[in-house]
Short mmCIF file of C-alpha atoms in Angstrom, two decimals:
data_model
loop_
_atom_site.label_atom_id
_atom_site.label_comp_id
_atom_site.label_asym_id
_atom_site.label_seq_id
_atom_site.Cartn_x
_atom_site.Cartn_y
_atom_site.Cartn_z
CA UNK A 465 27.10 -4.64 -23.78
CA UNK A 466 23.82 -3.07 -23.22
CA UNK A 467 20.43 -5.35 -23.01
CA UNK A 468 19.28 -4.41 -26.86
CA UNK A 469 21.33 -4.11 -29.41
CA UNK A 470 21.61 -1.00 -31.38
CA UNK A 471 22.96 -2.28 -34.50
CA UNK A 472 19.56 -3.21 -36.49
CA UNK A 473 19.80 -5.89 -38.51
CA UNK A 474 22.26 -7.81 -36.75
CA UNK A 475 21.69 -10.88 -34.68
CA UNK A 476 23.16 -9.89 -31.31
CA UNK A 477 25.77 -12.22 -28.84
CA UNK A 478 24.14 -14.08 -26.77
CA UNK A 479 26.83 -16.23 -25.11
CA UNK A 480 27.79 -13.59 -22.69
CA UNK A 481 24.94 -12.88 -21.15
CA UNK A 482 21.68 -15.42 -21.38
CA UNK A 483 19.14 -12.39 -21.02
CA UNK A 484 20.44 -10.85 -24.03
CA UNK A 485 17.23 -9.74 -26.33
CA UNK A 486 18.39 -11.21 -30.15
CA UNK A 487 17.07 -8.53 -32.66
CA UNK A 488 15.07 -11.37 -34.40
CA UNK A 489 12.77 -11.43 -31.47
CA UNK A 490 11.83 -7.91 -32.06
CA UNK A 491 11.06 -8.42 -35.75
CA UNK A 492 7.34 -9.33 -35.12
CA UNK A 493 6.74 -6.24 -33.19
CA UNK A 494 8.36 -4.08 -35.26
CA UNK A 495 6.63 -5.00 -38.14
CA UNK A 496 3.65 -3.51 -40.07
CA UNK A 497 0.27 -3.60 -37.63
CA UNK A 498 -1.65 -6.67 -39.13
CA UNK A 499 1.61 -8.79 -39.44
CA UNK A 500 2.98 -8.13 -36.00
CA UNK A 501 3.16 -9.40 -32.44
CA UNK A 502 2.83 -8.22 -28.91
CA UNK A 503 6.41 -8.38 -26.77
CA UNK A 504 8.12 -10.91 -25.83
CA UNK A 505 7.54 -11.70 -22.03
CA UNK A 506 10.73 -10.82 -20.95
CA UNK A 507 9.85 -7.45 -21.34
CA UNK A 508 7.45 -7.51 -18.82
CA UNK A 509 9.17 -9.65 -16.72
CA UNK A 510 13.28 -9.32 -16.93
CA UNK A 511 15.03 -7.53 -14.26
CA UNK A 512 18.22 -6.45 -16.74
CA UNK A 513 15.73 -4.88 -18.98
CA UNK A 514 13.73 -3.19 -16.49
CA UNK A 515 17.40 -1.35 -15.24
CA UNK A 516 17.93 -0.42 -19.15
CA UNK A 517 14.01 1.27 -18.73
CA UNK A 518 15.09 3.11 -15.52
CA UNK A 519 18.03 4.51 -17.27
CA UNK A 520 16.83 5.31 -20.57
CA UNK A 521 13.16 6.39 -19.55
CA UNK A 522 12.38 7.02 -16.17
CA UNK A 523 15.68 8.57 -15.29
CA UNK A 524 15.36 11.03 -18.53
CA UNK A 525 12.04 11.82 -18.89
CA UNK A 526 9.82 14.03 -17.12
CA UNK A 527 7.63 12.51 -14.44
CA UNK A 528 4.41 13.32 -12.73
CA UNK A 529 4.57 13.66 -9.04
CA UNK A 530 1.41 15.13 -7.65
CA UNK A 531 -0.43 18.42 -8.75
CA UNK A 532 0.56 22.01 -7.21
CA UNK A 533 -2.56 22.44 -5.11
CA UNK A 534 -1.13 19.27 -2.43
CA UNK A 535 1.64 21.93 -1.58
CA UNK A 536 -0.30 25.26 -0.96
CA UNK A 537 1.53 26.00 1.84
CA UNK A 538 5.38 27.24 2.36
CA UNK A 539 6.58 24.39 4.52
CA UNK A 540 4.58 21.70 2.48
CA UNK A 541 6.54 18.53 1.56
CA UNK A 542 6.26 15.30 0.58
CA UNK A 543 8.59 12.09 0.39
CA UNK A 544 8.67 9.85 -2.49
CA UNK A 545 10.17 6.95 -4.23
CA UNK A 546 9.65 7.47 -8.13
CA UNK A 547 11.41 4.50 -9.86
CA UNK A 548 13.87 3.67 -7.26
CA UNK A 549 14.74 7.28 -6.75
CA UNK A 550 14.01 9.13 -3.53
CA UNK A 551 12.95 12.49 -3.80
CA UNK A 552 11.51 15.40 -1.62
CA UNK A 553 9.00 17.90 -3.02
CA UNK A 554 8.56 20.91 -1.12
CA UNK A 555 6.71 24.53 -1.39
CA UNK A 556 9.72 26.95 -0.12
CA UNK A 557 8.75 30.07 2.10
CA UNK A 558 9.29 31.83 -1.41
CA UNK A 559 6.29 30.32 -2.64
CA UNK A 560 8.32 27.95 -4.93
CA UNK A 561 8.14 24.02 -5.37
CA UNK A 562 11.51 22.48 -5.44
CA UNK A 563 12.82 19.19 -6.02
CA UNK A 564 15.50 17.72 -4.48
CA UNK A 565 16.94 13.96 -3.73
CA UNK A 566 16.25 12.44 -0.01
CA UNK A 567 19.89 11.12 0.47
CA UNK A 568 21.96 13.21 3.22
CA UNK A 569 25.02 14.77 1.65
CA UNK A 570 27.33 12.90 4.79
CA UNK A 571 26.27 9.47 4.66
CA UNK A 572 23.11 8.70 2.24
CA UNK A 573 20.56 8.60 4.91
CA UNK A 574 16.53 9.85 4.26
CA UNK A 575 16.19 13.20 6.08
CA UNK A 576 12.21 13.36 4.96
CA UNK A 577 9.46 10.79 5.49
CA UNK A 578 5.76 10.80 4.60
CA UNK A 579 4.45 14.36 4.04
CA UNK A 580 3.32 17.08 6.19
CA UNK A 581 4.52 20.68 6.82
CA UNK A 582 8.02 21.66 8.13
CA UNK A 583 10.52 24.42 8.26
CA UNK A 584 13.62 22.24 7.42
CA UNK A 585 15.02 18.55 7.51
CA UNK A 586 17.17 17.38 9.98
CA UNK A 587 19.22 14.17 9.24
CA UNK A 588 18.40 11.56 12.26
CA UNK A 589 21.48 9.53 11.90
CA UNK A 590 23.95 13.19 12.88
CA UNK A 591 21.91 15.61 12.63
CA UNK A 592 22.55 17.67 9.51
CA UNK A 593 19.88 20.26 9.07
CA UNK A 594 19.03 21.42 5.38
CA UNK A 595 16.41 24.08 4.43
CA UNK A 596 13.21 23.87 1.58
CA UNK A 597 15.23 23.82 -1.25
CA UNK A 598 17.56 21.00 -0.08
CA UNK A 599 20.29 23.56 1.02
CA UNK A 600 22.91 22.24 3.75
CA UNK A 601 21.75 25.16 6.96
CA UNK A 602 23.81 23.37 9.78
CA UNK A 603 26.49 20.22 9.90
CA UNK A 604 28.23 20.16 13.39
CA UNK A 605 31.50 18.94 14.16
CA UNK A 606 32.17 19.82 10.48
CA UNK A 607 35.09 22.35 11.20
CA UNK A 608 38.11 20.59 11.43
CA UNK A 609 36.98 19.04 7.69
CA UNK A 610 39.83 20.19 5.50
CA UNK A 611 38.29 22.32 2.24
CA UNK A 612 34.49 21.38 3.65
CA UNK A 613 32.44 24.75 2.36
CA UNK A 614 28.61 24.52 4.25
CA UNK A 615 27.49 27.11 1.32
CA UNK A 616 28.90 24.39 -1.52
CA UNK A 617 26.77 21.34 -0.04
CA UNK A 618 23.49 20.46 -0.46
CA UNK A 619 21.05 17.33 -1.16
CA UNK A 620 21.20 16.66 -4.64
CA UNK A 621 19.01 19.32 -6.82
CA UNK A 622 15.84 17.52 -8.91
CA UNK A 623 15.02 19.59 -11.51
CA UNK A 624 10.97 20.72 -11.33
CA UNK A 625 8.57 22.20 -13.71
CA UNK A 626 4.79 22.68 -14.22
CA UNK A 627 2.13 22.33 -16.58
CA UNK A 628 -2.05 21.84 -16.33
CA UNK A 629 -1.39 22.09 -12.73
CA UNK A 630 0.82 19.02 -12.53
CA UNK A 631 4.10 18.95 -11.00
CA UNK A 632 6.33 17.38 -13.15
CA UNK A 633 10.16 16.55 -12.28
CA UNK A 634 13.22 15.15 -13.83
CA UNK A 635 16.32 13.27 -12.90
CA UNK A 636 18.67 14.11 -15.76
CA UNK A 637 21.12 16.82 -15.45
CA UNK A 638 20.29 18.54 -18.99
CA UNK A 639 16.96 17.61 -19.58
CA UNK A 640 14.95 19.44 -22.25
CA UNK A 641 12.41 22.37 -21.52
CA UNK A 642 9.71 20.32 -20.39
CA UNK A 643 7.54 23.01 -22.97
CA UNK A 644 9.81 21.76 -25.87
CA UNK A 645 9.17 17.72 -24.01
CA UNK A 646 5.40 18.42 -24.00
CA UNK A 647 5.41 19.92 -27.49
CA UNK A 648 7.41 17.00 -28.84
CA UNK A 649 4.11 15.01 -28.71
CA UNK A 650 1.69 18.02 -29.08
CA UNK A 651 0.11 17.74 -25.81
CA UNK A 652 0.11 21.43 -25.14
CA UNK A 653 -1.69 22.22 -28.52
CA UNK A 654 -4.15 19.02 -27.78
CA UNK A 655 -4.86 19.36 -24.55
CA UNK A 656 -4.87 22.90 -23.29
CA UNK A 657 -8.59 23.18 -23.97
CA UNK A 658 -9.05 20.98 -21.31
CA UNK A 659 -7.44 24.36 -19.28
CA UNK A 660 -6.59 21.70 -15.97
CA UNK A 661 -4.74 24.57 -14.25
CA UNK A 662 -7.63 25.99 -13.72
CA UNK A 663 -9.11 22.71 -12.16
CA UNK A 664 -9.16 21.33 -8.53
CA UNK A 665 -8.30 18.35 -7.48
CA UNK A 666 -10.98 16.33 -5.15
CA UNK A 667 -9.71 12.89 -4.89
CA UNK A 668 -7.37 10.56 -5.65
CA UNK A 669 -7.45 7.16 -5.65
CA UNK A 670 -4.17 4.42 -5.61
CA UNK A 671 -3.30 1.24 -5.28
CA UNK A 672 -0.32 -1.50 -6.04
CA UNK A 673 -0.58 -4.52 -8.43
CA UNK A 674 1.88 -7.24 -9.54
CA UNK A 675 2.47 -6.05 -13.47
CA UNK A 676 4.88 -4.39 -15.13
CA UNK A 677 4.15 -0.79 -15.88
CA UNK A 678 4.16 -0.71 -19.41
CA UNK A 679 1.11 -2.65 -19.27
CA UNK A 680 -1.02 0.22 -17.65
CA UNK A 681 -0.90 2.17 -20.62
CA UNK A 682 -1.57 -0.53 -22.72
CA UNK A 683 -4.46 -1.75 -21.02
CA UNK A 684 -5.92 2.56 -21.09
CA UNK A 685 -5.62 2.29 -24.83
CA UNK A 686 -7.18 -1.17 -25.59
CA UNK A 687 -10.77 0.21 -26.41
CA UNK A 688 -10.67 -3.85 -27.75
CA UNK A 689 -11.21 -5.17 -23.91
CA UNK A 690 -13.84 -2.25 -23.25
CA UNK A 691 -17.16 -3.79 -24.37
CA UNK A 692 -15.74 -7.37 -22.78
CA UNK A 693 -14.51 -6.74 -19.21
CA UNK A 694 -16.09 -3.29 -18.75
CA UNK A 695 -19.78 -4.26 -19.96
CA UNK A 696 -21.08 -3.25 -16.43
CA UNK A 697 -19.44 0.12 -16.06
CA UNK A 698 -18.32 2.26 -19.08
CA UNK A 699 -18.11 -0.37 -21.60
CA UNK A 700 -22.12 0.28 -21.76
CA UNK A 701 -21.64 4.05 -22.55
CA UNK A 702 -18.88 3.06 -25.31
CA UNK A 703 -18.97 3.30 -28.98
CA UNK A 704 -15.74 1.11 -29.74
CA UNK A 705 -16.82 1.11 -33.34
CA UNK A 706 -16.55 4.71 -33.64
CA UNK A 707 -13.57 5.59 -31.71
CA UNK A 708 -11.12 7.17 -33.14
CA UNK A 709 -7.32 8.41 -32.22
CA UNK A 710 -4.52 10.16 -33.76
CA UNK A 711 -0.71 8.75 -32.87
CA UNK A 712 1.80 11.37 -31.93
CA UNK A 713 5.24 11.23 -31.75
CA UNK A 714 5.27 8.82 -28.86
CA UNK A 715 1.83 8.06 -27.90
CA UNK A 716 -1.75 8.95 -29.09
CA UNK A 717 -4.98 10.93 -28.39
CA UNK A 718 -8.42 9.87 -28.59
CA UNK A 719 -11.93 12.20 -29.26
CA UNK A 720 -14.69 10.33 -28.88
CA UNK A 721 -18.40 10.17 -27.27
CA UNK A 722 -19.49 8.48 -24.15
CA UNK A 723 -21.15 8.79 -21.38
CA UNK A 724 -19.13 10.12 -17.86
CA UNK A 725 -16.89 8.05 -16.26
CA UNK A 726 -20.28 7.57 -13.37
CA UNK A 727 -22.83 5.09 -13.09
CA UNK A 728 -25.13 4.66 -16.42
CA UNK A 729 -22.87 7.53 -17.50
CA UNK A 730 -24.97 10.12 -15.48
CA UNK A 731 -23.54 13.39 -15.36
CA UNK A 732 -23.39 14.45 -11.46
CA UNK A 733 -21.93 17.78 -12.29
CA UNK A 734 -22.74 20.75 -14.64
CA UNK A 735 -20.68 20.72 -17.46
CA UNK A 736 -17.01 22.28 -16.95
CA UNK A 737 -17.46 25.86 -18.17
CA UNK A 738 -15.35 25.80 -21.11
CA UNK A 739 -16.63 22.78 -22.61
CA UNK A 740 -20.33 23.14 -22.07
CA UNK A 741 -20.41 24.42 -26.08
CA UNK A 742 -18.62 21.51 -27.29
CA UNK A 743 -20.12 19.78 -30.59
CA UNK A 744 -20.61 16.12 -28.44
CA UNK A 745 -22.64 18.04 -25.80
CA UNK A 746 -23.03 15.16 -22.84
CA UNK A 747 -21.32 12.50 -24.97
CA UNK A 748 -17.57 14.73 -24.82
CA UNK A 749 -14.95 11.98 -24.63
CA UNK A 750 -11.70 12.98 -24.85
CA UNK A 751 -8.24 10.74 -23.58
CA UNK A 752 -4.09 11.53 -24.17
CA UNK A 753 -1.21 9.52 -23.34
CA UNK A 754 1.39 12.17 -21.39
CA UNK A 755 4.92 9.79 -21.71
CA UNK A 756 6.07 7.88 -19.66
CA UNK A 757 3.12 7.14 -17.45
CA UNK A 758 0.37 9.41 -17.40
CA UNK A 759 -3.22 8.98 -19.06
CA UNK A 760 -5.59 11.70 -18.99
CA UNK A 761 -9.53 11.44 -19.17
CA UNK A 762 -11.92 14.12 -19.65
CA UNK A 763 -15.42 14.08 -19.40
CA UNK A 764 -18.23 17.04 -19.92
CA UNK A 765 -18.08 17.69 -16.20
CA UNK A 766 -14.82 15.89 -14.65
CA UNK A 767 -11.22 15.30 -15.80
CA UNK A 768 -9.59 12.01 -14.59
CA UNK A 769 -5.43 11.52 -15.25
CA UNK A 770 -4.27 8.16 -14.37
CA UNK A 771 -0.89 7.99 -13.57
CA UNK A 772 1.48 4.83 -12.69
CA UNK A 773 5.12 4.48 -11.16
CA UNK A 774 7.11 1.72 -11.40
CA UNK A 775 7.89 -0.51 -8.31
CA UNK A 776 10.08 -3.32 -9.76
CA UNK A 777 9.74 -5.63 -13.44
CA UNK A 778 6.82 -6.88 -11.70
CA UNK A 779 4.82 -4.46 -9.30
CA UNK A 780 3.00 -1.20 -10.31
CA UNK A 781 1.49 1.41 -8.38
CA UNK A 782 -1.30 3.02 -9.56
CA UNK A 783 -2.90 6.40 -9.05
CA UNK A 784 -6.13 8.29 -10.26
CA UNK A 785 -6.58 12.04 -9.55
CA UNK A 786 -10.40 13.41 -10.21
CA UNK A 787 -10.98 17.17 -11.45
CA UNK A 788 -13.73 19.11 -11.21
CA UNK A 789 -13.85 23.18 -11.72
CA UNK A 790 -13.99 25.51 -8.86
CA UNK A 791 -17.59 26.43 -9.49
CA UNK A 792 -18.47 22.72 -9.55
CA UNK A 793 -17.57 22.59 -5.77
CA UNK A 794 -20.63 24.39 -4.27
CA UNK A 795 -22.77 22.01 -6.06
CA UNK A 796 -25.89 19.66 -3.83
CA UNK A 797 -24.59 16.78 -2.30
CA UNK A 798 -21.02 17.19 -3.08
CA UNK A 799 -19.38 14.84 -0.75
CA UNK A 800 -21.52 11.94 -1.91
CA UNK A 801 -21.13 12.49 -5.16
CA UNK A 802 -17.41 12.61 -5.03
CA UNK A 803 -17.69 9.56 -3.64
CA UNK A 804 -19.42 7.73 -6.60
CA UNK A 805 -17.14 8.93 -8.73
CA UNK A 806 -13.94 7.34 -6.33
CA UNK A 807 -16.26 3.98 -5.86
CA UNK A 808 -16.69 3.49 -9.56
CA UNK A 809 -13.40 4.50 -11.00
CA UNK A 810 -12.45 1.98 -8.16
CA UNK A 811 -14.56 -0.85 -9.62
CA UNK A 812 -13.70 -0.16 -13.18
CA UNK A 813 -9.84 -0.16 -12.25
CA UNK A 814 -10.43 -3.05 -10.57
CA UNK A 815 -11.53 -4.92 -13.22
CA UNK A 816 -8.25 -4.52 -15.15
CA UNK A 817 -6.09 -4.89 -12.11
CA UNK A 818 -7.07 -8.92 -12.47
CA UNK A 819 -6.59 -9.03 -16.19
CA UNK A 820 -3.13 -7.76 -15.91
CA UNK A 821 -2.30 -9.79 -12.73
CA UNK A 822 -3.29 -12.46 -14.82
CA UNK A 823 -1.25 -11.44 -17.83
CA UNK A 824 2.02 -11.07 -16.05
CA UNK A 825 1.38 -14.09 -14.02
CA UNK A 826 1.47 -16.06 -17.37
CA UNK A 827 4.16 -14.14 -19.02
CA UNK A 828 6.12 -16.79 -17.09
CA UNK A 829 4.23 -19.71 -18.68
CA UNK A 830 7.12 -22.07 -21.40
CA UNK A 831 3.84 -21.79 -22.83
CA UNK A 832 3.00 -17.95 -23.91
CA UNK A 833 3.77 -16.94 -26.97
CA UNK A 834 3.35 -13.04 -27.83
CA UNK A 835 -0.48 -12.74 -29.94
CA UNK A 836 -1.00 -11.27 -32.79
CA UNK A 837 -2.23 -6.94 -32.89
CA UNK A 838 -5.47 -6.25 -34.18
CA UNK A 839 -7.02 -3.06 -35.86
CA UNK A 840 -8.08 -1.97 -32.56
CA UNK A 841 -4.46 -2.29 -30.94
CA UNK A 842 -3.08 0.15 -33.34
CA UNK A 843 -1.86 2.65 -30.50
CA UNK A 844 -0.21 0.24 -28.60
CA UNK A 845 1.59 -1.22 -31.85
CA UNK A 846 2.66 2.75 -32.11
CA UNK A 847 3.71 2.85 -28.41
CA UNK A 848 5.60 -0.15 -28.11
CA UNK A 849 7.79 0.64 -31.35
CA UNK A 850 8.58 3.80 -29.97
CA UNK A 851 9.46 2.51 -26.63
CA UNK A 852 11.57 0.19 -28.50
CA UNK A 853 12.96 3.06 -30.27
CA UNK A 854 14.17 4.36 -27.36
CA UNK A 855 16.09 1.54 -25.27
CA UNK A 856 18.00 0.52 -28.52
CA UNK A 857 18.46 4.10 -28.99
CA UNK A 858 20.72 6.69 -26.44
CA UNK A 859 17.21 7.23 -24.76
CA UNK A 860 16.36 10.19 -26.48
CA UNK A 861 13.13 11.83 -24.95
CA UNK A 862 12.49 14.78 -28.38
#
């Protein structure tokens, strides 16, 4: 029996299992926007559900793992753990990036940690030596193995794809076209103005927190909080009154004015060629949700995605990449600029980082009970329905 019920309508057991989520807890999220209620803690707290989200989401849907500039190099690799799963991500001597799971085809063991530049992967615990694309090259004392074929084994294959300059990977066997994924929520036809291929990437920024991951996104869409917590950094620069998004299929989009994501909302960079005729001018404000876990910000002269990964029900790690265009590299002071940018992103994310601490802290509370949505939590009403959709669902990602 899984953790959610599928058939709707119908109260589910509950005296096999105690964790068991009864459909009537669901009704207040699932209904109409001013009548309904945020989750039920166990959401954002339950170990049994956070396995169903690993299953249904993270192990279906495509996931961003870096962007295709951090492997220029054949050789180029890097180790990861992306929702429990380890994976490899290399540039071959081909010039492709492959995927590819870090558990030796003998006995389970890593053969790749941290990141760096190598010509293959040698397993430390006997030795078995695999190529760039996760191919078996060597196994000793292999020979005498009845029916063992060195061509036939390999670490397991990740399936990899691109788009905007992001490397995106996925888990499932048969997953769909990540173009036909993307499309599914029309972030190719909303966002490809934005043209981030053709940006560079000039710092990142990460860090861990104790909250689930679903509240990340949340917290990106709740232009309520902006003008509270944020009234020293953007909130100033923010009209929440006139913000406006559209929902897609499984998340939203927002166009918008405000000033850059910088001090005072000072613009430290000329504008990014292609948008220096938009209609908002300085005041270009754009945001998309990319499902499961990525958030993308654009400003007149920078792009910021925000991406988070999932550590456990209760720990998040967090990680903010900033843009610029290749002509915006040349410009006066460039290092110190790039560094107000990572300080104040920094402060800003910081400031939600103790709200949500706080929030799953008292998740745990006998006391919490799940508030009501207002007008200005419409997108997260959206988001949470759909995500709902999904685990009572088979997990369907189109």
């Amino acid at each position: 029996m899984s953790v959610i019920e599928k058939t709707a309508g119908k109260k589910a057991r509950s005296k096999d299992r105690g964790d068991l989520v009864i459909d009537s807890e669901l009704e207040a999220t699932r209904a109409d926007l001013l009548r309904s209620r945020h989750l039920p803690s166990k959401y954002y707290t339950s170990a049994e559900i956070y396995e169903l989200e690993l299953e249904k989401i993270w192990r279906k849907d495509w996931i961003v793992v870096g962007r295709e500039e951090e492997f220029p190099n054949p050789g180029d690799y890097r180790a990861m753990n992306v929702a429990g799963e380890p994976v490899v991500i290399t540039r071959a001597e081909d010039g492709t990036l492959n995927a590819f799971s870090n558990i030796c085809a003998h006995r389970g063991t890593e053969v790749a940690y941290g990141e760096g530049n190598t010509k293959d992967f040698s397993c430390p615990y006997h030795a078995w030596l695999y190529g760039l694309k996760g191919e078996l090259i060597k196994a000793t004392r292999t020979g005498p193995i009845e029916g063992f074929d060195l061509s036939n084994c390999r670490l397991p294959e990740v399936k990899l794809d691109t788009w905007g300059g992001f490397i995106f990977i996925n888990f499932d066997d048969s997953p769909p076209a990540l173009t036909d994924y993307l499309d599914a929520d029309t972030v190719r036809s909303e966002m490809d103005f934005l043209r981030m291929d053709e940006l560079r990437l000039v710092d990142t920024y990460s860090f861990e927190l104790d909250c689930n991951w679903k509240l990340i996104p949340e917290n990106f869409i709740d232009v309520y909080h902006v003008e509270v917590l944020h009234k020293q950094t953007f909130g100033r620069e923010f009209g929440t009154d006139d913000f406006e998004f559209g929902l897609t299929k499984y998340g939203w989009y927002g166009k918008y004015e405000a000033g850059t994501n910088a001090p005072d909302g000072e613009m430290f960079f000329d504008p990014i060629p292609w948008l220096d005729d938009h209609p908002s001018g300085e005041l270009f404000a754009f945001t998309m949700f990319v499902r499961p876990h990525m958030m993308v910000f654009a400003r007149q002269d920078h792009v910021q995605p925000v991406i988070c990964y999932p550590l456990g029900p209760e720990r998040t790690l967090l990680k903010v990449f900033t843009l610029l265009p290749q002509s915006s590299l040349k410009a006066r002071a460039f290092p110190q600029k790039v560094r107000i940018l990572h300080d104040y992103i920094k402060q800003a994310t910081g400031e939600d980082a103790d709200m949500l601490v706080s929030m799953q802290k008292n998740f745990k509370s006998s006391r919490f009970a799940p508030g009501p949505f207002t007008v200005l939590e419409k997108a997260i009403h959206h988001r949470l329905n759909r995500y709902l959709d999904i685990l009572q669902g088979d997990g369907e990602t189109l």
